[in-house]
Coordinates of N, CA and C in Angstrom, one line a residue:
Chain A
X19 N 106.4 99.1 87.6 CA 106.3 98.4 88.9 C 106.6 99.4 90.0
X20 N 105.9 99.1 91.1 CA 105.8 100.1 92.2 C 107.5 99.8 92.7
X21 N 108.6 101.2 93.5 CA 109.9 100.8 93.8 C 109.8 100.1 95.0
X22 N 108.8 100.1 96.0 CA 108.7 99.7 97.3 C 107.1 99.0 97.2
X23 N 107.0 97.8 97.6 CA 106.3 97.2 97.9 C 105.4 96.5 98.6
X24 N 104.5 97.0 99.4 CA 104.3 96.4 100.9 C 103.1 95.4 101.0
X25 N 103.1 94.2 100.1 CA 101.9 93.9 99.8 C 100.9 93.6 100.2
X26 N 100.6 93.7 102.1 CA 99.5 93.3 102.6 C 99.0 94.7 103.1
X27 N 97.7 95.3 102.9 CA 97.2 96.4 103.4 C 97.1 96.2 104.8
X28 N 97.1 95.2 105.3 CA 96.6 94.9 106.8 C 97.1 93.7 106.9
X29 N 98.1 93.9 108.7 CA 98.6 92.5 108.7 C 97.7 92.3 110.6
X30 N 96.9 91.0 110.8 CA 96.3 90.9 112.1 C 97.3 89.5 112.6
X31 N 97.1 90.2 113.9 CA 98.0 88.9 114.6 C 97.4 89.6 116.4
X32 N 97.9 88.1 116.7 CA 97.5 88.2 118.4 C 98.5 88.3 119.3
X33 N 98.3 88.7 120.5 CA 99.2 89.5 120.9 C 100.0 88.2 121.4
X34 N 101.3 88.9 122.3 CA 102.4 87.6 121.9 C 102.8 86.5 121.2
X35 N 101.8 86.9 119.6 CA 102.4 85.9 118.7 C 103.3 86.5 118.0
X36 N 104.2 86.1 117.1 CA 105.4 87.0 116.9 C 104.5 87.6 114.9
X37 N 104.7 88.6 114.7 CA 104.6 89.8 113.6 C 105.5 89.7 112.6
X38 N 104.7 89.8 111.2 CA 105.7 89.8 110.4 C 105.0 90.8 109.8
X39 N 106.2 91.7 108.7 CA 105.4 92.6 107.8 C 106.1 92.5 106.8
X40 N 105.6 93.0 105.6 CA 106.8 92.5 104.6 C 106.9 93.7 103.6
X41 N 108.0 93.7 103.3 CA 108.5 94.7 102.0 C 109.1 94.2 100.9
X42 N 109.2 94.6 99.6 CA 110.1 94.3 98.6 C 110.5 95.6 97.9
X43 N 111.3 95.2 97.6 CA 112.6 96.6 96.8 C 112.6 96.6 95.1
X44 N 112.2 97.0 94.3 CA 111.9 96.7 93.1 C 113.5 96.9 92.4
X45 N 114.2 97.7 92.6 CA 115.7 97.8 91.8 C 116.7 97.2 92.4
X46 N 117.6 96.8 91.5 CA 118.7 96.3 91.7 C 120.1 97.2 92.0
X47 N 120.8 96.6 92.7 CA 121.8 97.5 93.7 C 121.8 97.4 94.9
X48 N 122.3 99.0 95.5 CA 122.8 98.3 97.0 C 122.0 99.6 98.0
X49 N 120.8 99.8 97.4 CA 119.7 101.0 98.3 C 120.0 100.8 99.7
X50 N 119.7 102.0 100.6 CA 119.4 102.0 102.2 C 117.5 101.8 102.2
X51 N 117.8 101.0 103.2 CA 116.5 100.2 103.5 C 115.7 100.6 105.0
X52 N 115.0 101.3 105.0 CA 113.9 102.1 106.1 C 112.9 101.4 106.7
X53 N 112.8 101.5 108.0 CA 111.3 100.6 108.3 C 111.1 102.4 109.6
X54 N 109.8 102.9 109.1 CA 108.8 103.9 109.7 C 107.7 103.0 110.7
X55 N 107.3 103.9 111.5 CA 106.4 103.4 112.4 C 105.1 104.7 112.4
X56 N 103.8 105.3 112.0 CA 103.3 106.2 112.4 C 102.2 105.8 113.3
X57 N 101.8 106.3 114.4 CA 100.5 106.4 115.1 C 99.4 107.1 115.0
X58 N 98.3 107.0 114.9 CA 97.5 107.8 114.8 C 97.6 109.3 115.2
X59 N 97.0 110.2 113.9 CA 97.5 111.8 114.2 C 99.4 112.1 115.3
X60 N 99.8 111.5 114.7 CA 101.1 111.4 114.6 C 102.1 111.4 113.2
X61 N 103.2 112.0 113.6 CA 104.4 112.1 112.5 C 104.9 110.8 112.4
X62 N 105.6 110.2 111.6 CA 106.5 108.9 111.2 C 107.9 109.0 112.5
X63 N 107.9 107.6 112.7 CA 108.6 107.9 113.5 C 110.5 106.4 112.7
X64 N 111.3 106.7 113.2 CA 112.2 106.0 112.9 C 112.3 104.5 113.8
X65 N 112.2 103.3 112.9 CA 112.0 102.1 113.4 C 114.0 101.7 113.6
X66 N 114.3 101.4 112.3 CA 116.0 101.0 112.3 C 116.3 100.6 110.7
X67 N 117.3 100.6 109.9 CA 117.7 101.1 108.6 C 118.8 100.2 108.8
X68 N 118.8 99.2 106.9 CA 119.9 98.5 106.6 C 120.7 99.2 105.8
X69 N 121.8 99.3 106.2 CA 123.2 99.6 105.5 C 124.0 99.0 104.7
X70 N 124.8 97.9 105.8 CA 125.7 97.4 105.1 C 125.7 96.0 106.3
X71 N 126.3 95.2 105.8 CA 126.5 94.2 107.1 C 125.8 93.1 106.9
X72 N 125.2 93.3 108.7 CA 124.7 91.9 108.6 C 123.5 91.9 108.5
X73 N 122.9 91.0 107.8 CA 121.2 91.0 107.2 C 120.1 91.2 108.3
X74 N 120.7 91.0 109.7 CA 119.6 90.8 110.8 C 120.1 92.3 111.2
X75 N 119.0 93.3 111.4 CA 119.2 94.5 111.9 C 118.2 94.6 112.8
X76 N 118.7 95.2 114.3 CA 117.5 95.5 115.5 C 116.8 96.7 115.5
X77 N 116.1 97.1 116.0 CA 115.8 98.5 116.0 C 115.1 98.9 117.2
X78 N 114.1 100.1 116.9 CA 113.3 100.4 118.4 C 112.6 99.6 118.8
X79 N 112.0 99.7 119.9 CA 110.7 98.9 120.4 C 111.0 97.4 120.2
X80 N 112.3 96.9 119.5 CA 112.1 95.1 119.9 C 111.6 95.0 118.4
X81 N 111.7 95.8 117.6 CA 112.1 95.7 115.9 C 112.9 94.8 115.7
X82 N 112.9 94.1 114.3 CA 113.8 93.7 113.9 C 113.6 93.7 112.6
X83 N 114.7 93.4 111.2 CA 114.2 93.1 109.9 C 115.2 92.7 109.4
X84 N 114.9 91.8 108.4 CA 115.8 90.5 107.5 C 116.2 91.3 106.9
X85 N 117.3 91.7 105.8 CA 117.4 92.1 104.8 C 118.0 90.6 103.8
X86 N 117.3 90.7 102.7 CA 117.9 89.2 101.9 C 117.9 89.8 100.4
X87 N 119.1 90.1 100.0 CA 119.6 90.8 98.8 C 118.7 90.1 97.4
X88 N 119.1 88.6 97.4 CA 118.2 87.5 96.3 C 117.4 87.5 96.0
X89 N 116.2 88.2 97.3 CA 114.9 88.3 97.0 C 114.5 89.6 97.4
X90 N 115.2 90.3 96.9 CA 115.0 92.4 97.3 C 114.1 92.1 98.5
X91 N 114.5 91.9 99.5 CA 113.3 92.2 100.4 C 113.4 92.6 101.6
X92 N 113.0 93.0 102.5 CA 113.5 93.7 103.4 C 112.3 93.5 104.8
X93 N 111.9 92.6 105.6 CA 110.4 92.6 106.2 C 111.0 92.9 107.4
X94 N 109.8 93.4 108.2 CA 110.4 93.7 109.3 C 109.4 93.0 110.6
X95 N 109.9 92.7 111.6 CA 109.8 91.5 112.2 C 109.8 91.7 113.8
X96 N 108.8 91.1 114.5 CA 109.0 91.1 115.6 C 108.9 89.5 116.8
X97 N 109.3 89.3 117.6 CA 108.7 88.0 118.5 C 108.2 88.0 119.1
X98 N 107.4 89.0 119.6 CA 106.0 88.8 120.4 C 105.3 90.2 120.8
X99 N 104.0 90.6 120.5 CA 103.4 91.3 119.3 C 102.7 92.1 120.9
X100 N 102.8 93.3 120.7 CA 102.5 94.2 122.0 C 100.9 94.8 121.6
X101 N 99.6 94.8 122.0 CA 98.6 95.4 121.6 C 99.0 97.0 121.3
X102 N 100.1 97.7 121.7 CA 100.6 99.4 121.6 C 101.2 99.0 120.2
X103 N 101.6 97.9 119.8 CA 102.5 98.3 118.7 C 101.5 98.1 117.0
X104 N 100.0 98.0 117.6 CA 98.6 98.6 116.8 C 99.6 100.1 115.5
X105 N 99.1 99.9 114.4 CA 99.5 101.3 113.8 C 99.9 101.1 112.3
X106 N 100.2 102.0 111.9 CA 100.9 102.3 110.5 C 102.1 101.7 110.0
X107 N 102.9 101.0 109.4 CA 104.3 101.0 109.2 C 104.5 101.1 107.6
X108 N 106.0 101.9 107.7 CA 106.0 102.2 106.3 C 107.4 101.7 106.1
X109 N 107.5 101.1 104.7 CA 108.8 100.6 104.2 C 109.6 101.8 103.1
X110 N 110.8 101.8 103.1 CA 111.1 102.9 102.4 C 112.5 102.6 101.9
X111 N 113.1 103.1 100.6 CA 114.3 103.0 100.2 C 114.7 104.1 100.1
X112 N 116.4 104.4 100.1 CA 117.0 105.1 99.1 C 118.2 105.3 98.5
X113 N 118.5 105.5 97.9 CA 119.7 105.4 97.1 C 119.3 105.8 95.8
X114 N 120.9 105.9 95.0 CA 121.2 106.5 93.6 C 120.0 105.9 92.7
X115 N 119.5 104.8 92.7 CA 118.7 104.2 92.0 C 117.5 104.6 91.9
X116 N 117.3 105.5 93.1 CA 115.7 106.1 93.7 C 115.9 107.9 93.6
X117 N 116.8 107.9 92.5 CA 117.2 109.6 93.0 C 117.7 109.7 93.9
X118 N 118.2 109.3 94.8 CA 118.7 109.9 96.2 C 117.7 110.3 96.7
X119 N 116.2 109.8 96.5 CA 115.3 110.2 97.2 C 114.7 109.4 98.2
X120 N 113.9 109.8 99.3 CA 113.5 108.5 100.3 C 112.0 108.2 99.6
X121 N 111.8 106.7 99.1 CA 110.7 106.5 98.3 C 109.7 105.8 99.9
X122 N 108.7 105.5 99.9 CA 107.9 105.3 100.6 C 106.7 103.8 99.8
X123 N 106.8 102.6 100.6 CA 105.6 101.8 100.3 C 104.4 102.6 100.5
X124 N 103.3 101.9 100.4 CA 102.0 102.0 100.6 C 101.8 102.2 102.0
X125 N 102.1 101.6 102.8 CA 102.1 101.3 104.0 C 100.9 100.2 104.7
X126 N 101.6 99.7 105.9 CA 100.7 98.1 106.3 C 100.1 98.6 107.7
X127 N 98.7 98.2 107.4 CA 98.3 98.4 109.0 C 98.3 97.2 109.6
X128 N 98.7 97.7 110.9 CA 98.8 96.2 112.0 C 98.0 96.5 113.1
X129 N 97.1 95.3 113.1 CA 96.8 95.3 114.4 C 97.1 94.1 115.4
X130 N 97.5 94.6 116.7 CA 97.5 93.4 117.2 C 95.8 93.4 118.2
X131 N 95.8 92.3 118.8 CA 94.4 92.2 119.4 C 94.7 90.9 120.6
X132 N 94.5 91.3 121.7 CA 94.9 91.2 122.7 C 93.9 89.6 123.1
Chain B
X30 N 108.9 112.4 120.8 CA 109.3 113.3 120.6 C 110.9 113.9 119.5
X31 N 110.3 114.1 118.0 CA 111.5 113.6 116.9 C 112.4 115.5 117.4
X32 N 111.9 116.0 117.6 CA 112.9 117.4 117.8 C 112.7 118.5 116.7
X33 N 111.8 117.9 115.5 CA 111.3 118.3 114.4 C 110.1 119.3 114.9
X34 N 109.9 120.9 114.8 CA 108.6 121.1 115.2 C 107.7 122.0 113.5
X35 N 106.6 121.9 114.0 CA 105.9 122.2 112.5 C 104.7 123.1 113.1
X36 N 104.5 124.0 112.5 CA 102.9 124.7 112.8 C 102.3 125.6 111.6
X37 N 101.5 125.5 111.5 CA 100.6 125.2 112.8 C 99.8 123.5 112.3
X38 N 99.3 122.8 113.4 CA 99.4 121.9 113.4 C 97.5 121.5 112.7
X39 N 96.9 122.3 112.7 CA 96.2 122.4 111.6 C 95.6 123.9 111.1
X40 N 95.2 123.7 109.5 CA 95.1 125.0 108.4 C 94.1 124.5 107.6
X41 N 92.9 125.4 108.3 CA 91.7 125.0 107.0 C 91.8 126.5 106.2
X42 N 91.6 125.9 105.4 CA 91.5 127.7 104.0 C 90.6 127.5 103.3
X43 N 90.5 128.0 102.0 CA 89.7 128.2 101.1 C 90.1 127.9 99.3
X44 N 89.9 127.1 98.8 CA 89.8 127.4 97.3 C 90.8 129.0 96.7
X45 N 92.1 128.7 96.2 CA 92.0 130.2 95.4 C 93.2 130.5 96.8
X46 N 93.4 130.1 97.8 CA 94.1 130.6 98.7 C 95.7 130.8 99.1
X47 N 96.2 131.0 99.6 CA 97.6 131.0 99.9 C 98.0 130.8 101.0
X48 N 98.8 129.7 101.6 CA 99.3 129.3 103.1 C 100.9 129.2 103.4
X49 N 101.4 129.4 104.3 CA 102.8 128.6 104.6 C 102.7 128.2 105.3
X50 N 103.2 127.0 105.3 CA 104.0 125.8 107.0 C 105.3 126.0 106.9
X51 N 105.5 126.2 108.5 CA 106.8 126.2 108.7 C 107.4 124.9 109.5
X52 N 108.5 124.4 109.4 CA 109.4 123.5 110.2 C 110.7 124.2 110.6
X53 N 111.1 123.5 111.9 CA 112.4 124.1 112.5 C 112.8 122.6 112.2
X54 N 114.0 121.7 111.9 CA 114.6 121.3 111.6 C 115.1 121.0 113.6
X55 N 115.2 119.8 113.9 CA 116.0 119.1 115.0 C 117.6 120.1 114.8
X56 N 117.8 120.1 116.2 CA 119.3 121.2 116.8 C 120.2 120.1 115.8
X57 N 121.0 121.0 114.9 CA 122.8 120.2 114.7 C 122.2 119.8 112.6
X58 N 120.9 119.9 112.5 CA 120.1 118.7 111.4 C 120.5 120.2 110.3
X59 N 121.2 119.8 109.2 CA 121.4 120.8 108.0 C 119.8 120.6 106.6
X60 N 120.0 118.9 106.6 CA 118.7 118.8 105.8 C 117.3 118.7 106.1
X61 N 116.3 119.5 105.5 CA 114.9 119.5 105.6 C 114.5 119.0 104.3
X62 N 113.4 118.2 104.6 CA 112.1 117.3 103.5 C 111.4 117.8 103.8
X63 N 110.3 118.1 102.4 CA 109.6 118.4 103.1 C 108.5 116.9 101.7
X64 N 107.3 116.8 102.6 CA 106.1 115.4 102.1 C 105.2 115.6 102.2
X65 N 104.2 115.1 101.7 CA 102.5 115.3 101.6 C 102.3 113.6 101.5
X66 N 101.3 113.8 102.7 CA 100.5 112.5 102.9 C 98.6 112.3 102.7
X67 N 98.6 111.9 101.6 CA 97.1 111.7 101.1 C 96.6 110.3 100.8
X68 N 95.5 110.3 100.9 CA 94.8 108.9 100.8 C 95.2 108.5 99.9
X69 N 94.8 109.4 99.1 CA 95.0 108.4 97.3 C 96.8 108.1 96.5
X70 N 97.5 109.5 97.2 CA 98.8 109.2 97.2 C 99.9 108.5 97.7
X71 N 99.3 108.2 99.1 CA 100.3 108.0 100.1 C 101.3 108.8 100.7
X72 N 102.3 108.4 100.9 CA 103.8 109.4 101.0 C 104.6 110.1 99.8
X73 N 104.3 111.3 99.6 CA 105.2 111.4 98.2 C 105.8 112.8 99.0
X74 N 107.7 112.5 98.6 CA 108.5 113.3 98.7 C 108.3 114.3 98.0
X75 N 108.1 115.6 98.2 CA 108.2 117.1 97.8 C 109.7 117.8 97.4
X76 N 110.2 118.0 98.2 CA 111.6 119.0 98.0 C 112.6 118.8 99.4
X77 N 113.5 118.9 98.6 CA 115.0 119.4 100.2 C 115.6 120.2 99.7
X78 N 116.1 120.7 100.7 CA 117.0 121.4 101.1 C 118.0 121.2 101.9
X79 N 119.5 121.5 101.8 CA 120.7 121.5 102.9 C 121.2 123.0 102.7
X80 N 121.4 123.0 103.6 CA 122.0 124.5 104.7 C 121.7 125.7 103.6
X81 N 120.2 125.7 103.4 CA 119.9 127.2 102.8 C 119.7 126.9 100.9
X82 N 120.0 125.7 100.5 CA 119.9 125.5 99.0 C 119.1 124.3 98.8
X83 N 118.4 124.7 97.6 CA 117.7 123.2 97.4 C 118.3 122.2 97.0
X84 N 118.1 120.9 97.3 CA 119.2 120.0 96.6 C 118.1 118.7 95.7
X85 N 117.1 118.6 96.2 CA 116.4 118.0 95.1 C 114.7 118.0 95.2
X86 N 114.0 117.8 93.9 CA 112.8 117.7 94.0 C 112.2 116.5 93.5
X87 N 110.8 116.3 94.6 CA 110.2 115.1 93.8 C 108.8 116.0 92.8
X88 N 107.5 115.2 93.6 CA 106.1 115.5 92.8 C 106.1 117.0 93.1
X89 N 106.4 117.8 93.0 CA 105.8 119.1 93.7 C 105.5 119.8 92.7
X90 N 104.5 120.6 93.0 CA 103.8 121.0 92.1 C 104.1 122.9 91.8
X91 N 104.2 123.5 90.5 CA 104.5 124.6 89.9 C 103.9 125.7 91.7
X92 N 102.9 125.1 91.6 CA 101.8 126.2 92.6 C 102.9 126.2 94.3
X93 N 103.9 125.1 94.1 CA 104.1 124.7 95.9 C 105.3 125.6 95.3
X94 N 106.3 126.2 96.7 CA 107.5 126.3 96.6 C 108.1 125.8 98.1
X95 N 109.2 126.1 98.3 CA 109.6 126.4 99.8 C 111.1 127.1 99.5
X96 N 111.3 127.4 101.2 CA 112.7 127.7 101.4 C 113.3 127.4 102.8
X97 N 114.7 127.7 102.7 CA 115.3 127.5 103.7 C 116.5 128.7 104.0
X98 N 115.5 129.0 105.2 CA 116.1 130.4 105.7 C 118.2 130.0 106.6
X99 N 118.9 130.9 106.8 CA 119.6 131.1 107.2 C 119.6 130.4 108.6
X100 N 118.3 130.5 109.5 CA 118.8 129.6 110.6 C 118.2 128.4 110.9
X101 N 117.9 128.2 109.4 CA 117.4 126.3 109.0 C 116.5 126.2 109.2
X102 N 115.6 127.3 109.5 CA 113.9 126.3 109.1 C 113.9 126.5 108.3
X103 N 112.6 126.1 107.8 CA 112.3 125.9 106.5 C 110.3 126.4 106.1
X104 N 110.4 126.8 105.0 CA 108.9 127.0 105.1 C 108.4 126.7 103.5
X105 N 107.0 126.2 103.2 CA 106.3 125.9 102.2 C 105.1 126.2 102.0
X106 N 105.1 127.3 100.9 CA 104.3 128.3 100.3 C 103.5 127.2 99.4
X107 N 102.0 127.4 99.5 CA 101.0 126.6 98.9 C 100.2 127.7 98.4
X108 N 100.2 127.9 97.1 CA 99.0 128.8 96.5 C 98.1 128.5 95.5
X109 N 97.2 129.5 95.0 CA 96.0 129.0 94.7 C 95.8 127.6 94.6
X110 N 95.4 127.5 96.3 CA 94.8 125.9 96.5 C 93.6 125.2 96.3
X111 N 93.8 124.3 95.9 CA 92.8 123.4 95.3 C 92.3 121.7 96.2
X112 N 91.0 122.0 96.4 CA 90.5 121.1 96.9 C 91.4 119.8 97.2
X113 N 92.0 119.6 96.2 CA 92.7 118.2 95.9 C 94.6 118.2 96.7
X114 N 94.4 119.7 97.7 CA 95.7 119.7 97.6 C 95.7 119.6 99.4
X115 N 94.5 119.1 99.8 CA 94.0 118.7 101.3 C 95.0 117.3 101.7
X116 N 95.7 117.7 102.4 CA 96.4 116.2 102.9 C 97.5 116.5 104.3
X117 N 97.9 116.0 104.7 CA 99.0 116.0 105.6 C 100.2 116.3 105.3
X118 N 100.9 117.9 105.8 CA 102.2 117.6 105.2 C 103.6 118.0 106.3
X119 N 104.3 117.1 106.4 CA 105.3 116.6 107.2 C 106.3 117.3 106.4
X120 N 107.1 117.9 107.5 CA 108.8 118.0 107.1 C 109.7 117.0 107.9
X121 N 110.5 117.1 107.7 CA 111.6 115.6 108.2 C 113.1 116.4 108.2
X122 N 114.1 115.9 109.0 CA 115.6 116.6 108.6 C 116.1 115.8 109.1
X123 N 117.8 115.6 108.6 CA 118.6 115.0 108.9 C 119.8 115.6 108.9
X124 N 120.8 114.9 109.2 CA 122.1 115.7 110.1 C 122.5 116.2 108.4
X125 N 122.7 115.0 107.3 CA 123.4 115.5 106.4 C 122.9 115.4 104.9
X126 N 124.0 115.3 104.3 CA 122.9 114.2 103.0 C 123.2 113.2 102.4
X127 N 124.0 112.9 103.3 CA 124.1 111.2 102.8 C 122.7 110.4 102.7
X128 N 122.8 109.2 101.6 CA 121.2 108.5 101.7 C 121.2 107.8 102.9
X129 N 122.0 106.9 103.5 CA 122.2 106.4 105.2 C 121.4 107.2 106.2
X130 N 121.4 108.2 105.8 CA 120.8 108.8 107.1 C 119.5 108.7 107.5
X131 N 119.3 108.7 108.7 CA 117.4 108.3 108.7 C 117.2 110.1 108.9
X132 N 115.6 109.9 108.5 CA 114.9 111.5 109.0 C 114.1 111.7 109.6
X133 N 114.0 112.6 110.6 CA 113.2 112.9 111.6 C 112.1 113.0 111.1
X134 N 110.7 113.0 111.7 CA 110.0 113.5 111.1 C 109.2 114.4 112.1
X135 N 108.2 115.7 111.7 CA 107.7 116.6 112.6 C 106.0 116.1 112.5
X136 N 105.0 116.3 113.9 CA 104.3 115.4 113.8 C 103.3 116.1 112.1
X137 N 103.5 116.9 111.7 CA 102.7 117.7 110.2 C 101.6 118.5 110.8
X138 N 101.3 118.9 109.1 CA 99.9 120.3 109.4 C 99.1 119.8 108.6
X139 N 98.5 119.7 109.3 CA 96.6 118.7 108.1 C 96.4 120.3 107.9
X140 N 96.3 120.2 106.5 CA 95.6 121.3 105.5 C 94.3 120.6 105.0
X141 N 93.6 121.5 105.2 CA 92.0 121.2 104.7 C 91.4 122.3 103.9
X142 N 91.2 122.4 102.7 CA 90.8 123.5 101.5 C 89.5 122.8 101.6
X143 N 88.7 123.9 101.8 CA 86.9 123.9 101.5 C 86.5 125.1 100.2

C-alpha cells in the first residue's frame, strides 16, 4: 500500500467555491504531516505542517488542513478558491515510521476556473 | 523565493555522460535533500546530508553520488547517464534534522539525456 495517498489526480472547482484536497497516511503513529504547493516550472513550495496540537492547522495563502488521527488523513482545505491557486499540490509525511524520510503522494492537480 | 539556489537550471547531455548540480542550501540551513521528479516516479527522495555527512539515503542509484562541501552546498554527480535518468531534480534544506522541520525547496535542473 502506497505511504501517502492522494486519491484524486485532479480536483476542479470554481472560483470562490471553497477546495478540498485530500490525503491519507498509510502507517500508524504520530508522523509530521506536509502539504507542498508547486507551480508550473517551479520548485515545491511550503504550504503548513501538522505537529502536534490542534487538528485545524493554517497555513500560506489562506491554507488550511484537518488532521483526523482515526482516519490517517490529513486534507487540505480552503474557503474560497482563487483562479492563482491553479497548480500542483503535494501531500507528504515523515517520521520514524517513514525512515525519517520526507515521503511524497502522487500529487493533485487543481484547477480552479473562474 | 525559497533562498535555496540550484544550477544550472537546465542540462541537456548525452547517453554515457557525466554531470553535476549544485545547490547552496538557504543562509543558517545545515540539511540538504536532494529529489528527482519524473513522470512515472513522481517525488522520490535521493540522499542528505547535515553539516558535511551523509545522514540518509532513499532510491539512489549506484551511478548517483553527492556531497556536502564545508560551506554547505552541496553537489550531485550523475554518471554514465541513461535516457531514463531525464527528470527534474530539486535539492531542499532545512535548519536541522529533526522530522518537524519543513524544507525549502530550490526551483531544480531539468536534465534531459538524448
Amino acid at each position: 500500500a502506497q505511504s501517502v495517498a492522494q486519491p484524486e489526480d485532479q480536483v476542479n472547482v470554481a472560483e470562490g467555491n471553497p477546495l478540498t484536497v485530500k490525503c491519507t497516511y498509510s502507517v500508524s503513529g504520530n508522523p509530521y504531516l506536509f502539504w507542498y504547493v508547486q507551480y508550473p516550472n517551479r520548485g515545491l513550495q511550503f504550504l503548513l505542517k501538522y505537529i502536534t496540537g490542534d487538528n485545524l492547522v493554517k497555513g500560506s495563502y489562506g491554507f488550511e488542513a484537518e488532521f483526523n488521527k482515526s482516519q490517517t488523513s490529513f486534507h487540505l482545505k480552503k474557503p474560497s478558491a482563487l483562479v492563482s491557486d491553479s497548480a500542483l499540490y503535494f501531500c507528504a509525511v515523515r517520521g520514524p515510521e517513514y525512515g525519517n524520510k520526507l515521503v511524497f503522494g502522487a500529487g493533485t492537480i487543481l484547477r480552479v476556473k473562474s | 523565493d525559497s533562498g535555496v539556489t540550484q544550477t544550472p537550471k537546465h542540462l541537456i547531455t548525452a547517453t554515457g555522460q557525466r554531470v553535476t548540480l549544485r545547490c547552496s542550501p538557504r543562509s543558517g540551513d545545515l540539511s540538504v535533500y536532494w529529489y528527482q521528479q519524473s513522470l512515472d516516479q513522481g517525488l522520490q527522495f535521493l540522499i542528505q546530508y547535515y553539516n558535511g555527512e551523509e545522514r540518509a539515503k532513499g532510491n539512489i542509484l549506484e551511478r548517483f553520488s553527492a556531497q556536502q562541501f564545508p560551506d554547505l552546498h552541496s553537489e550531485l554527480n550523475l554518471s554514465s547517464l541513461e535516457l531514463g535518468d531525464s527528470a527534474l531534480y530539486f535539492c531542499a534544506s532545512s535548519v536541522g534534522l529533526e522530522n518537524y522541520n519543513e524544507q525549502f525547496f530550490g526551483p531544480g535542473t531539468r536534465l534531459t539525456v538524448l
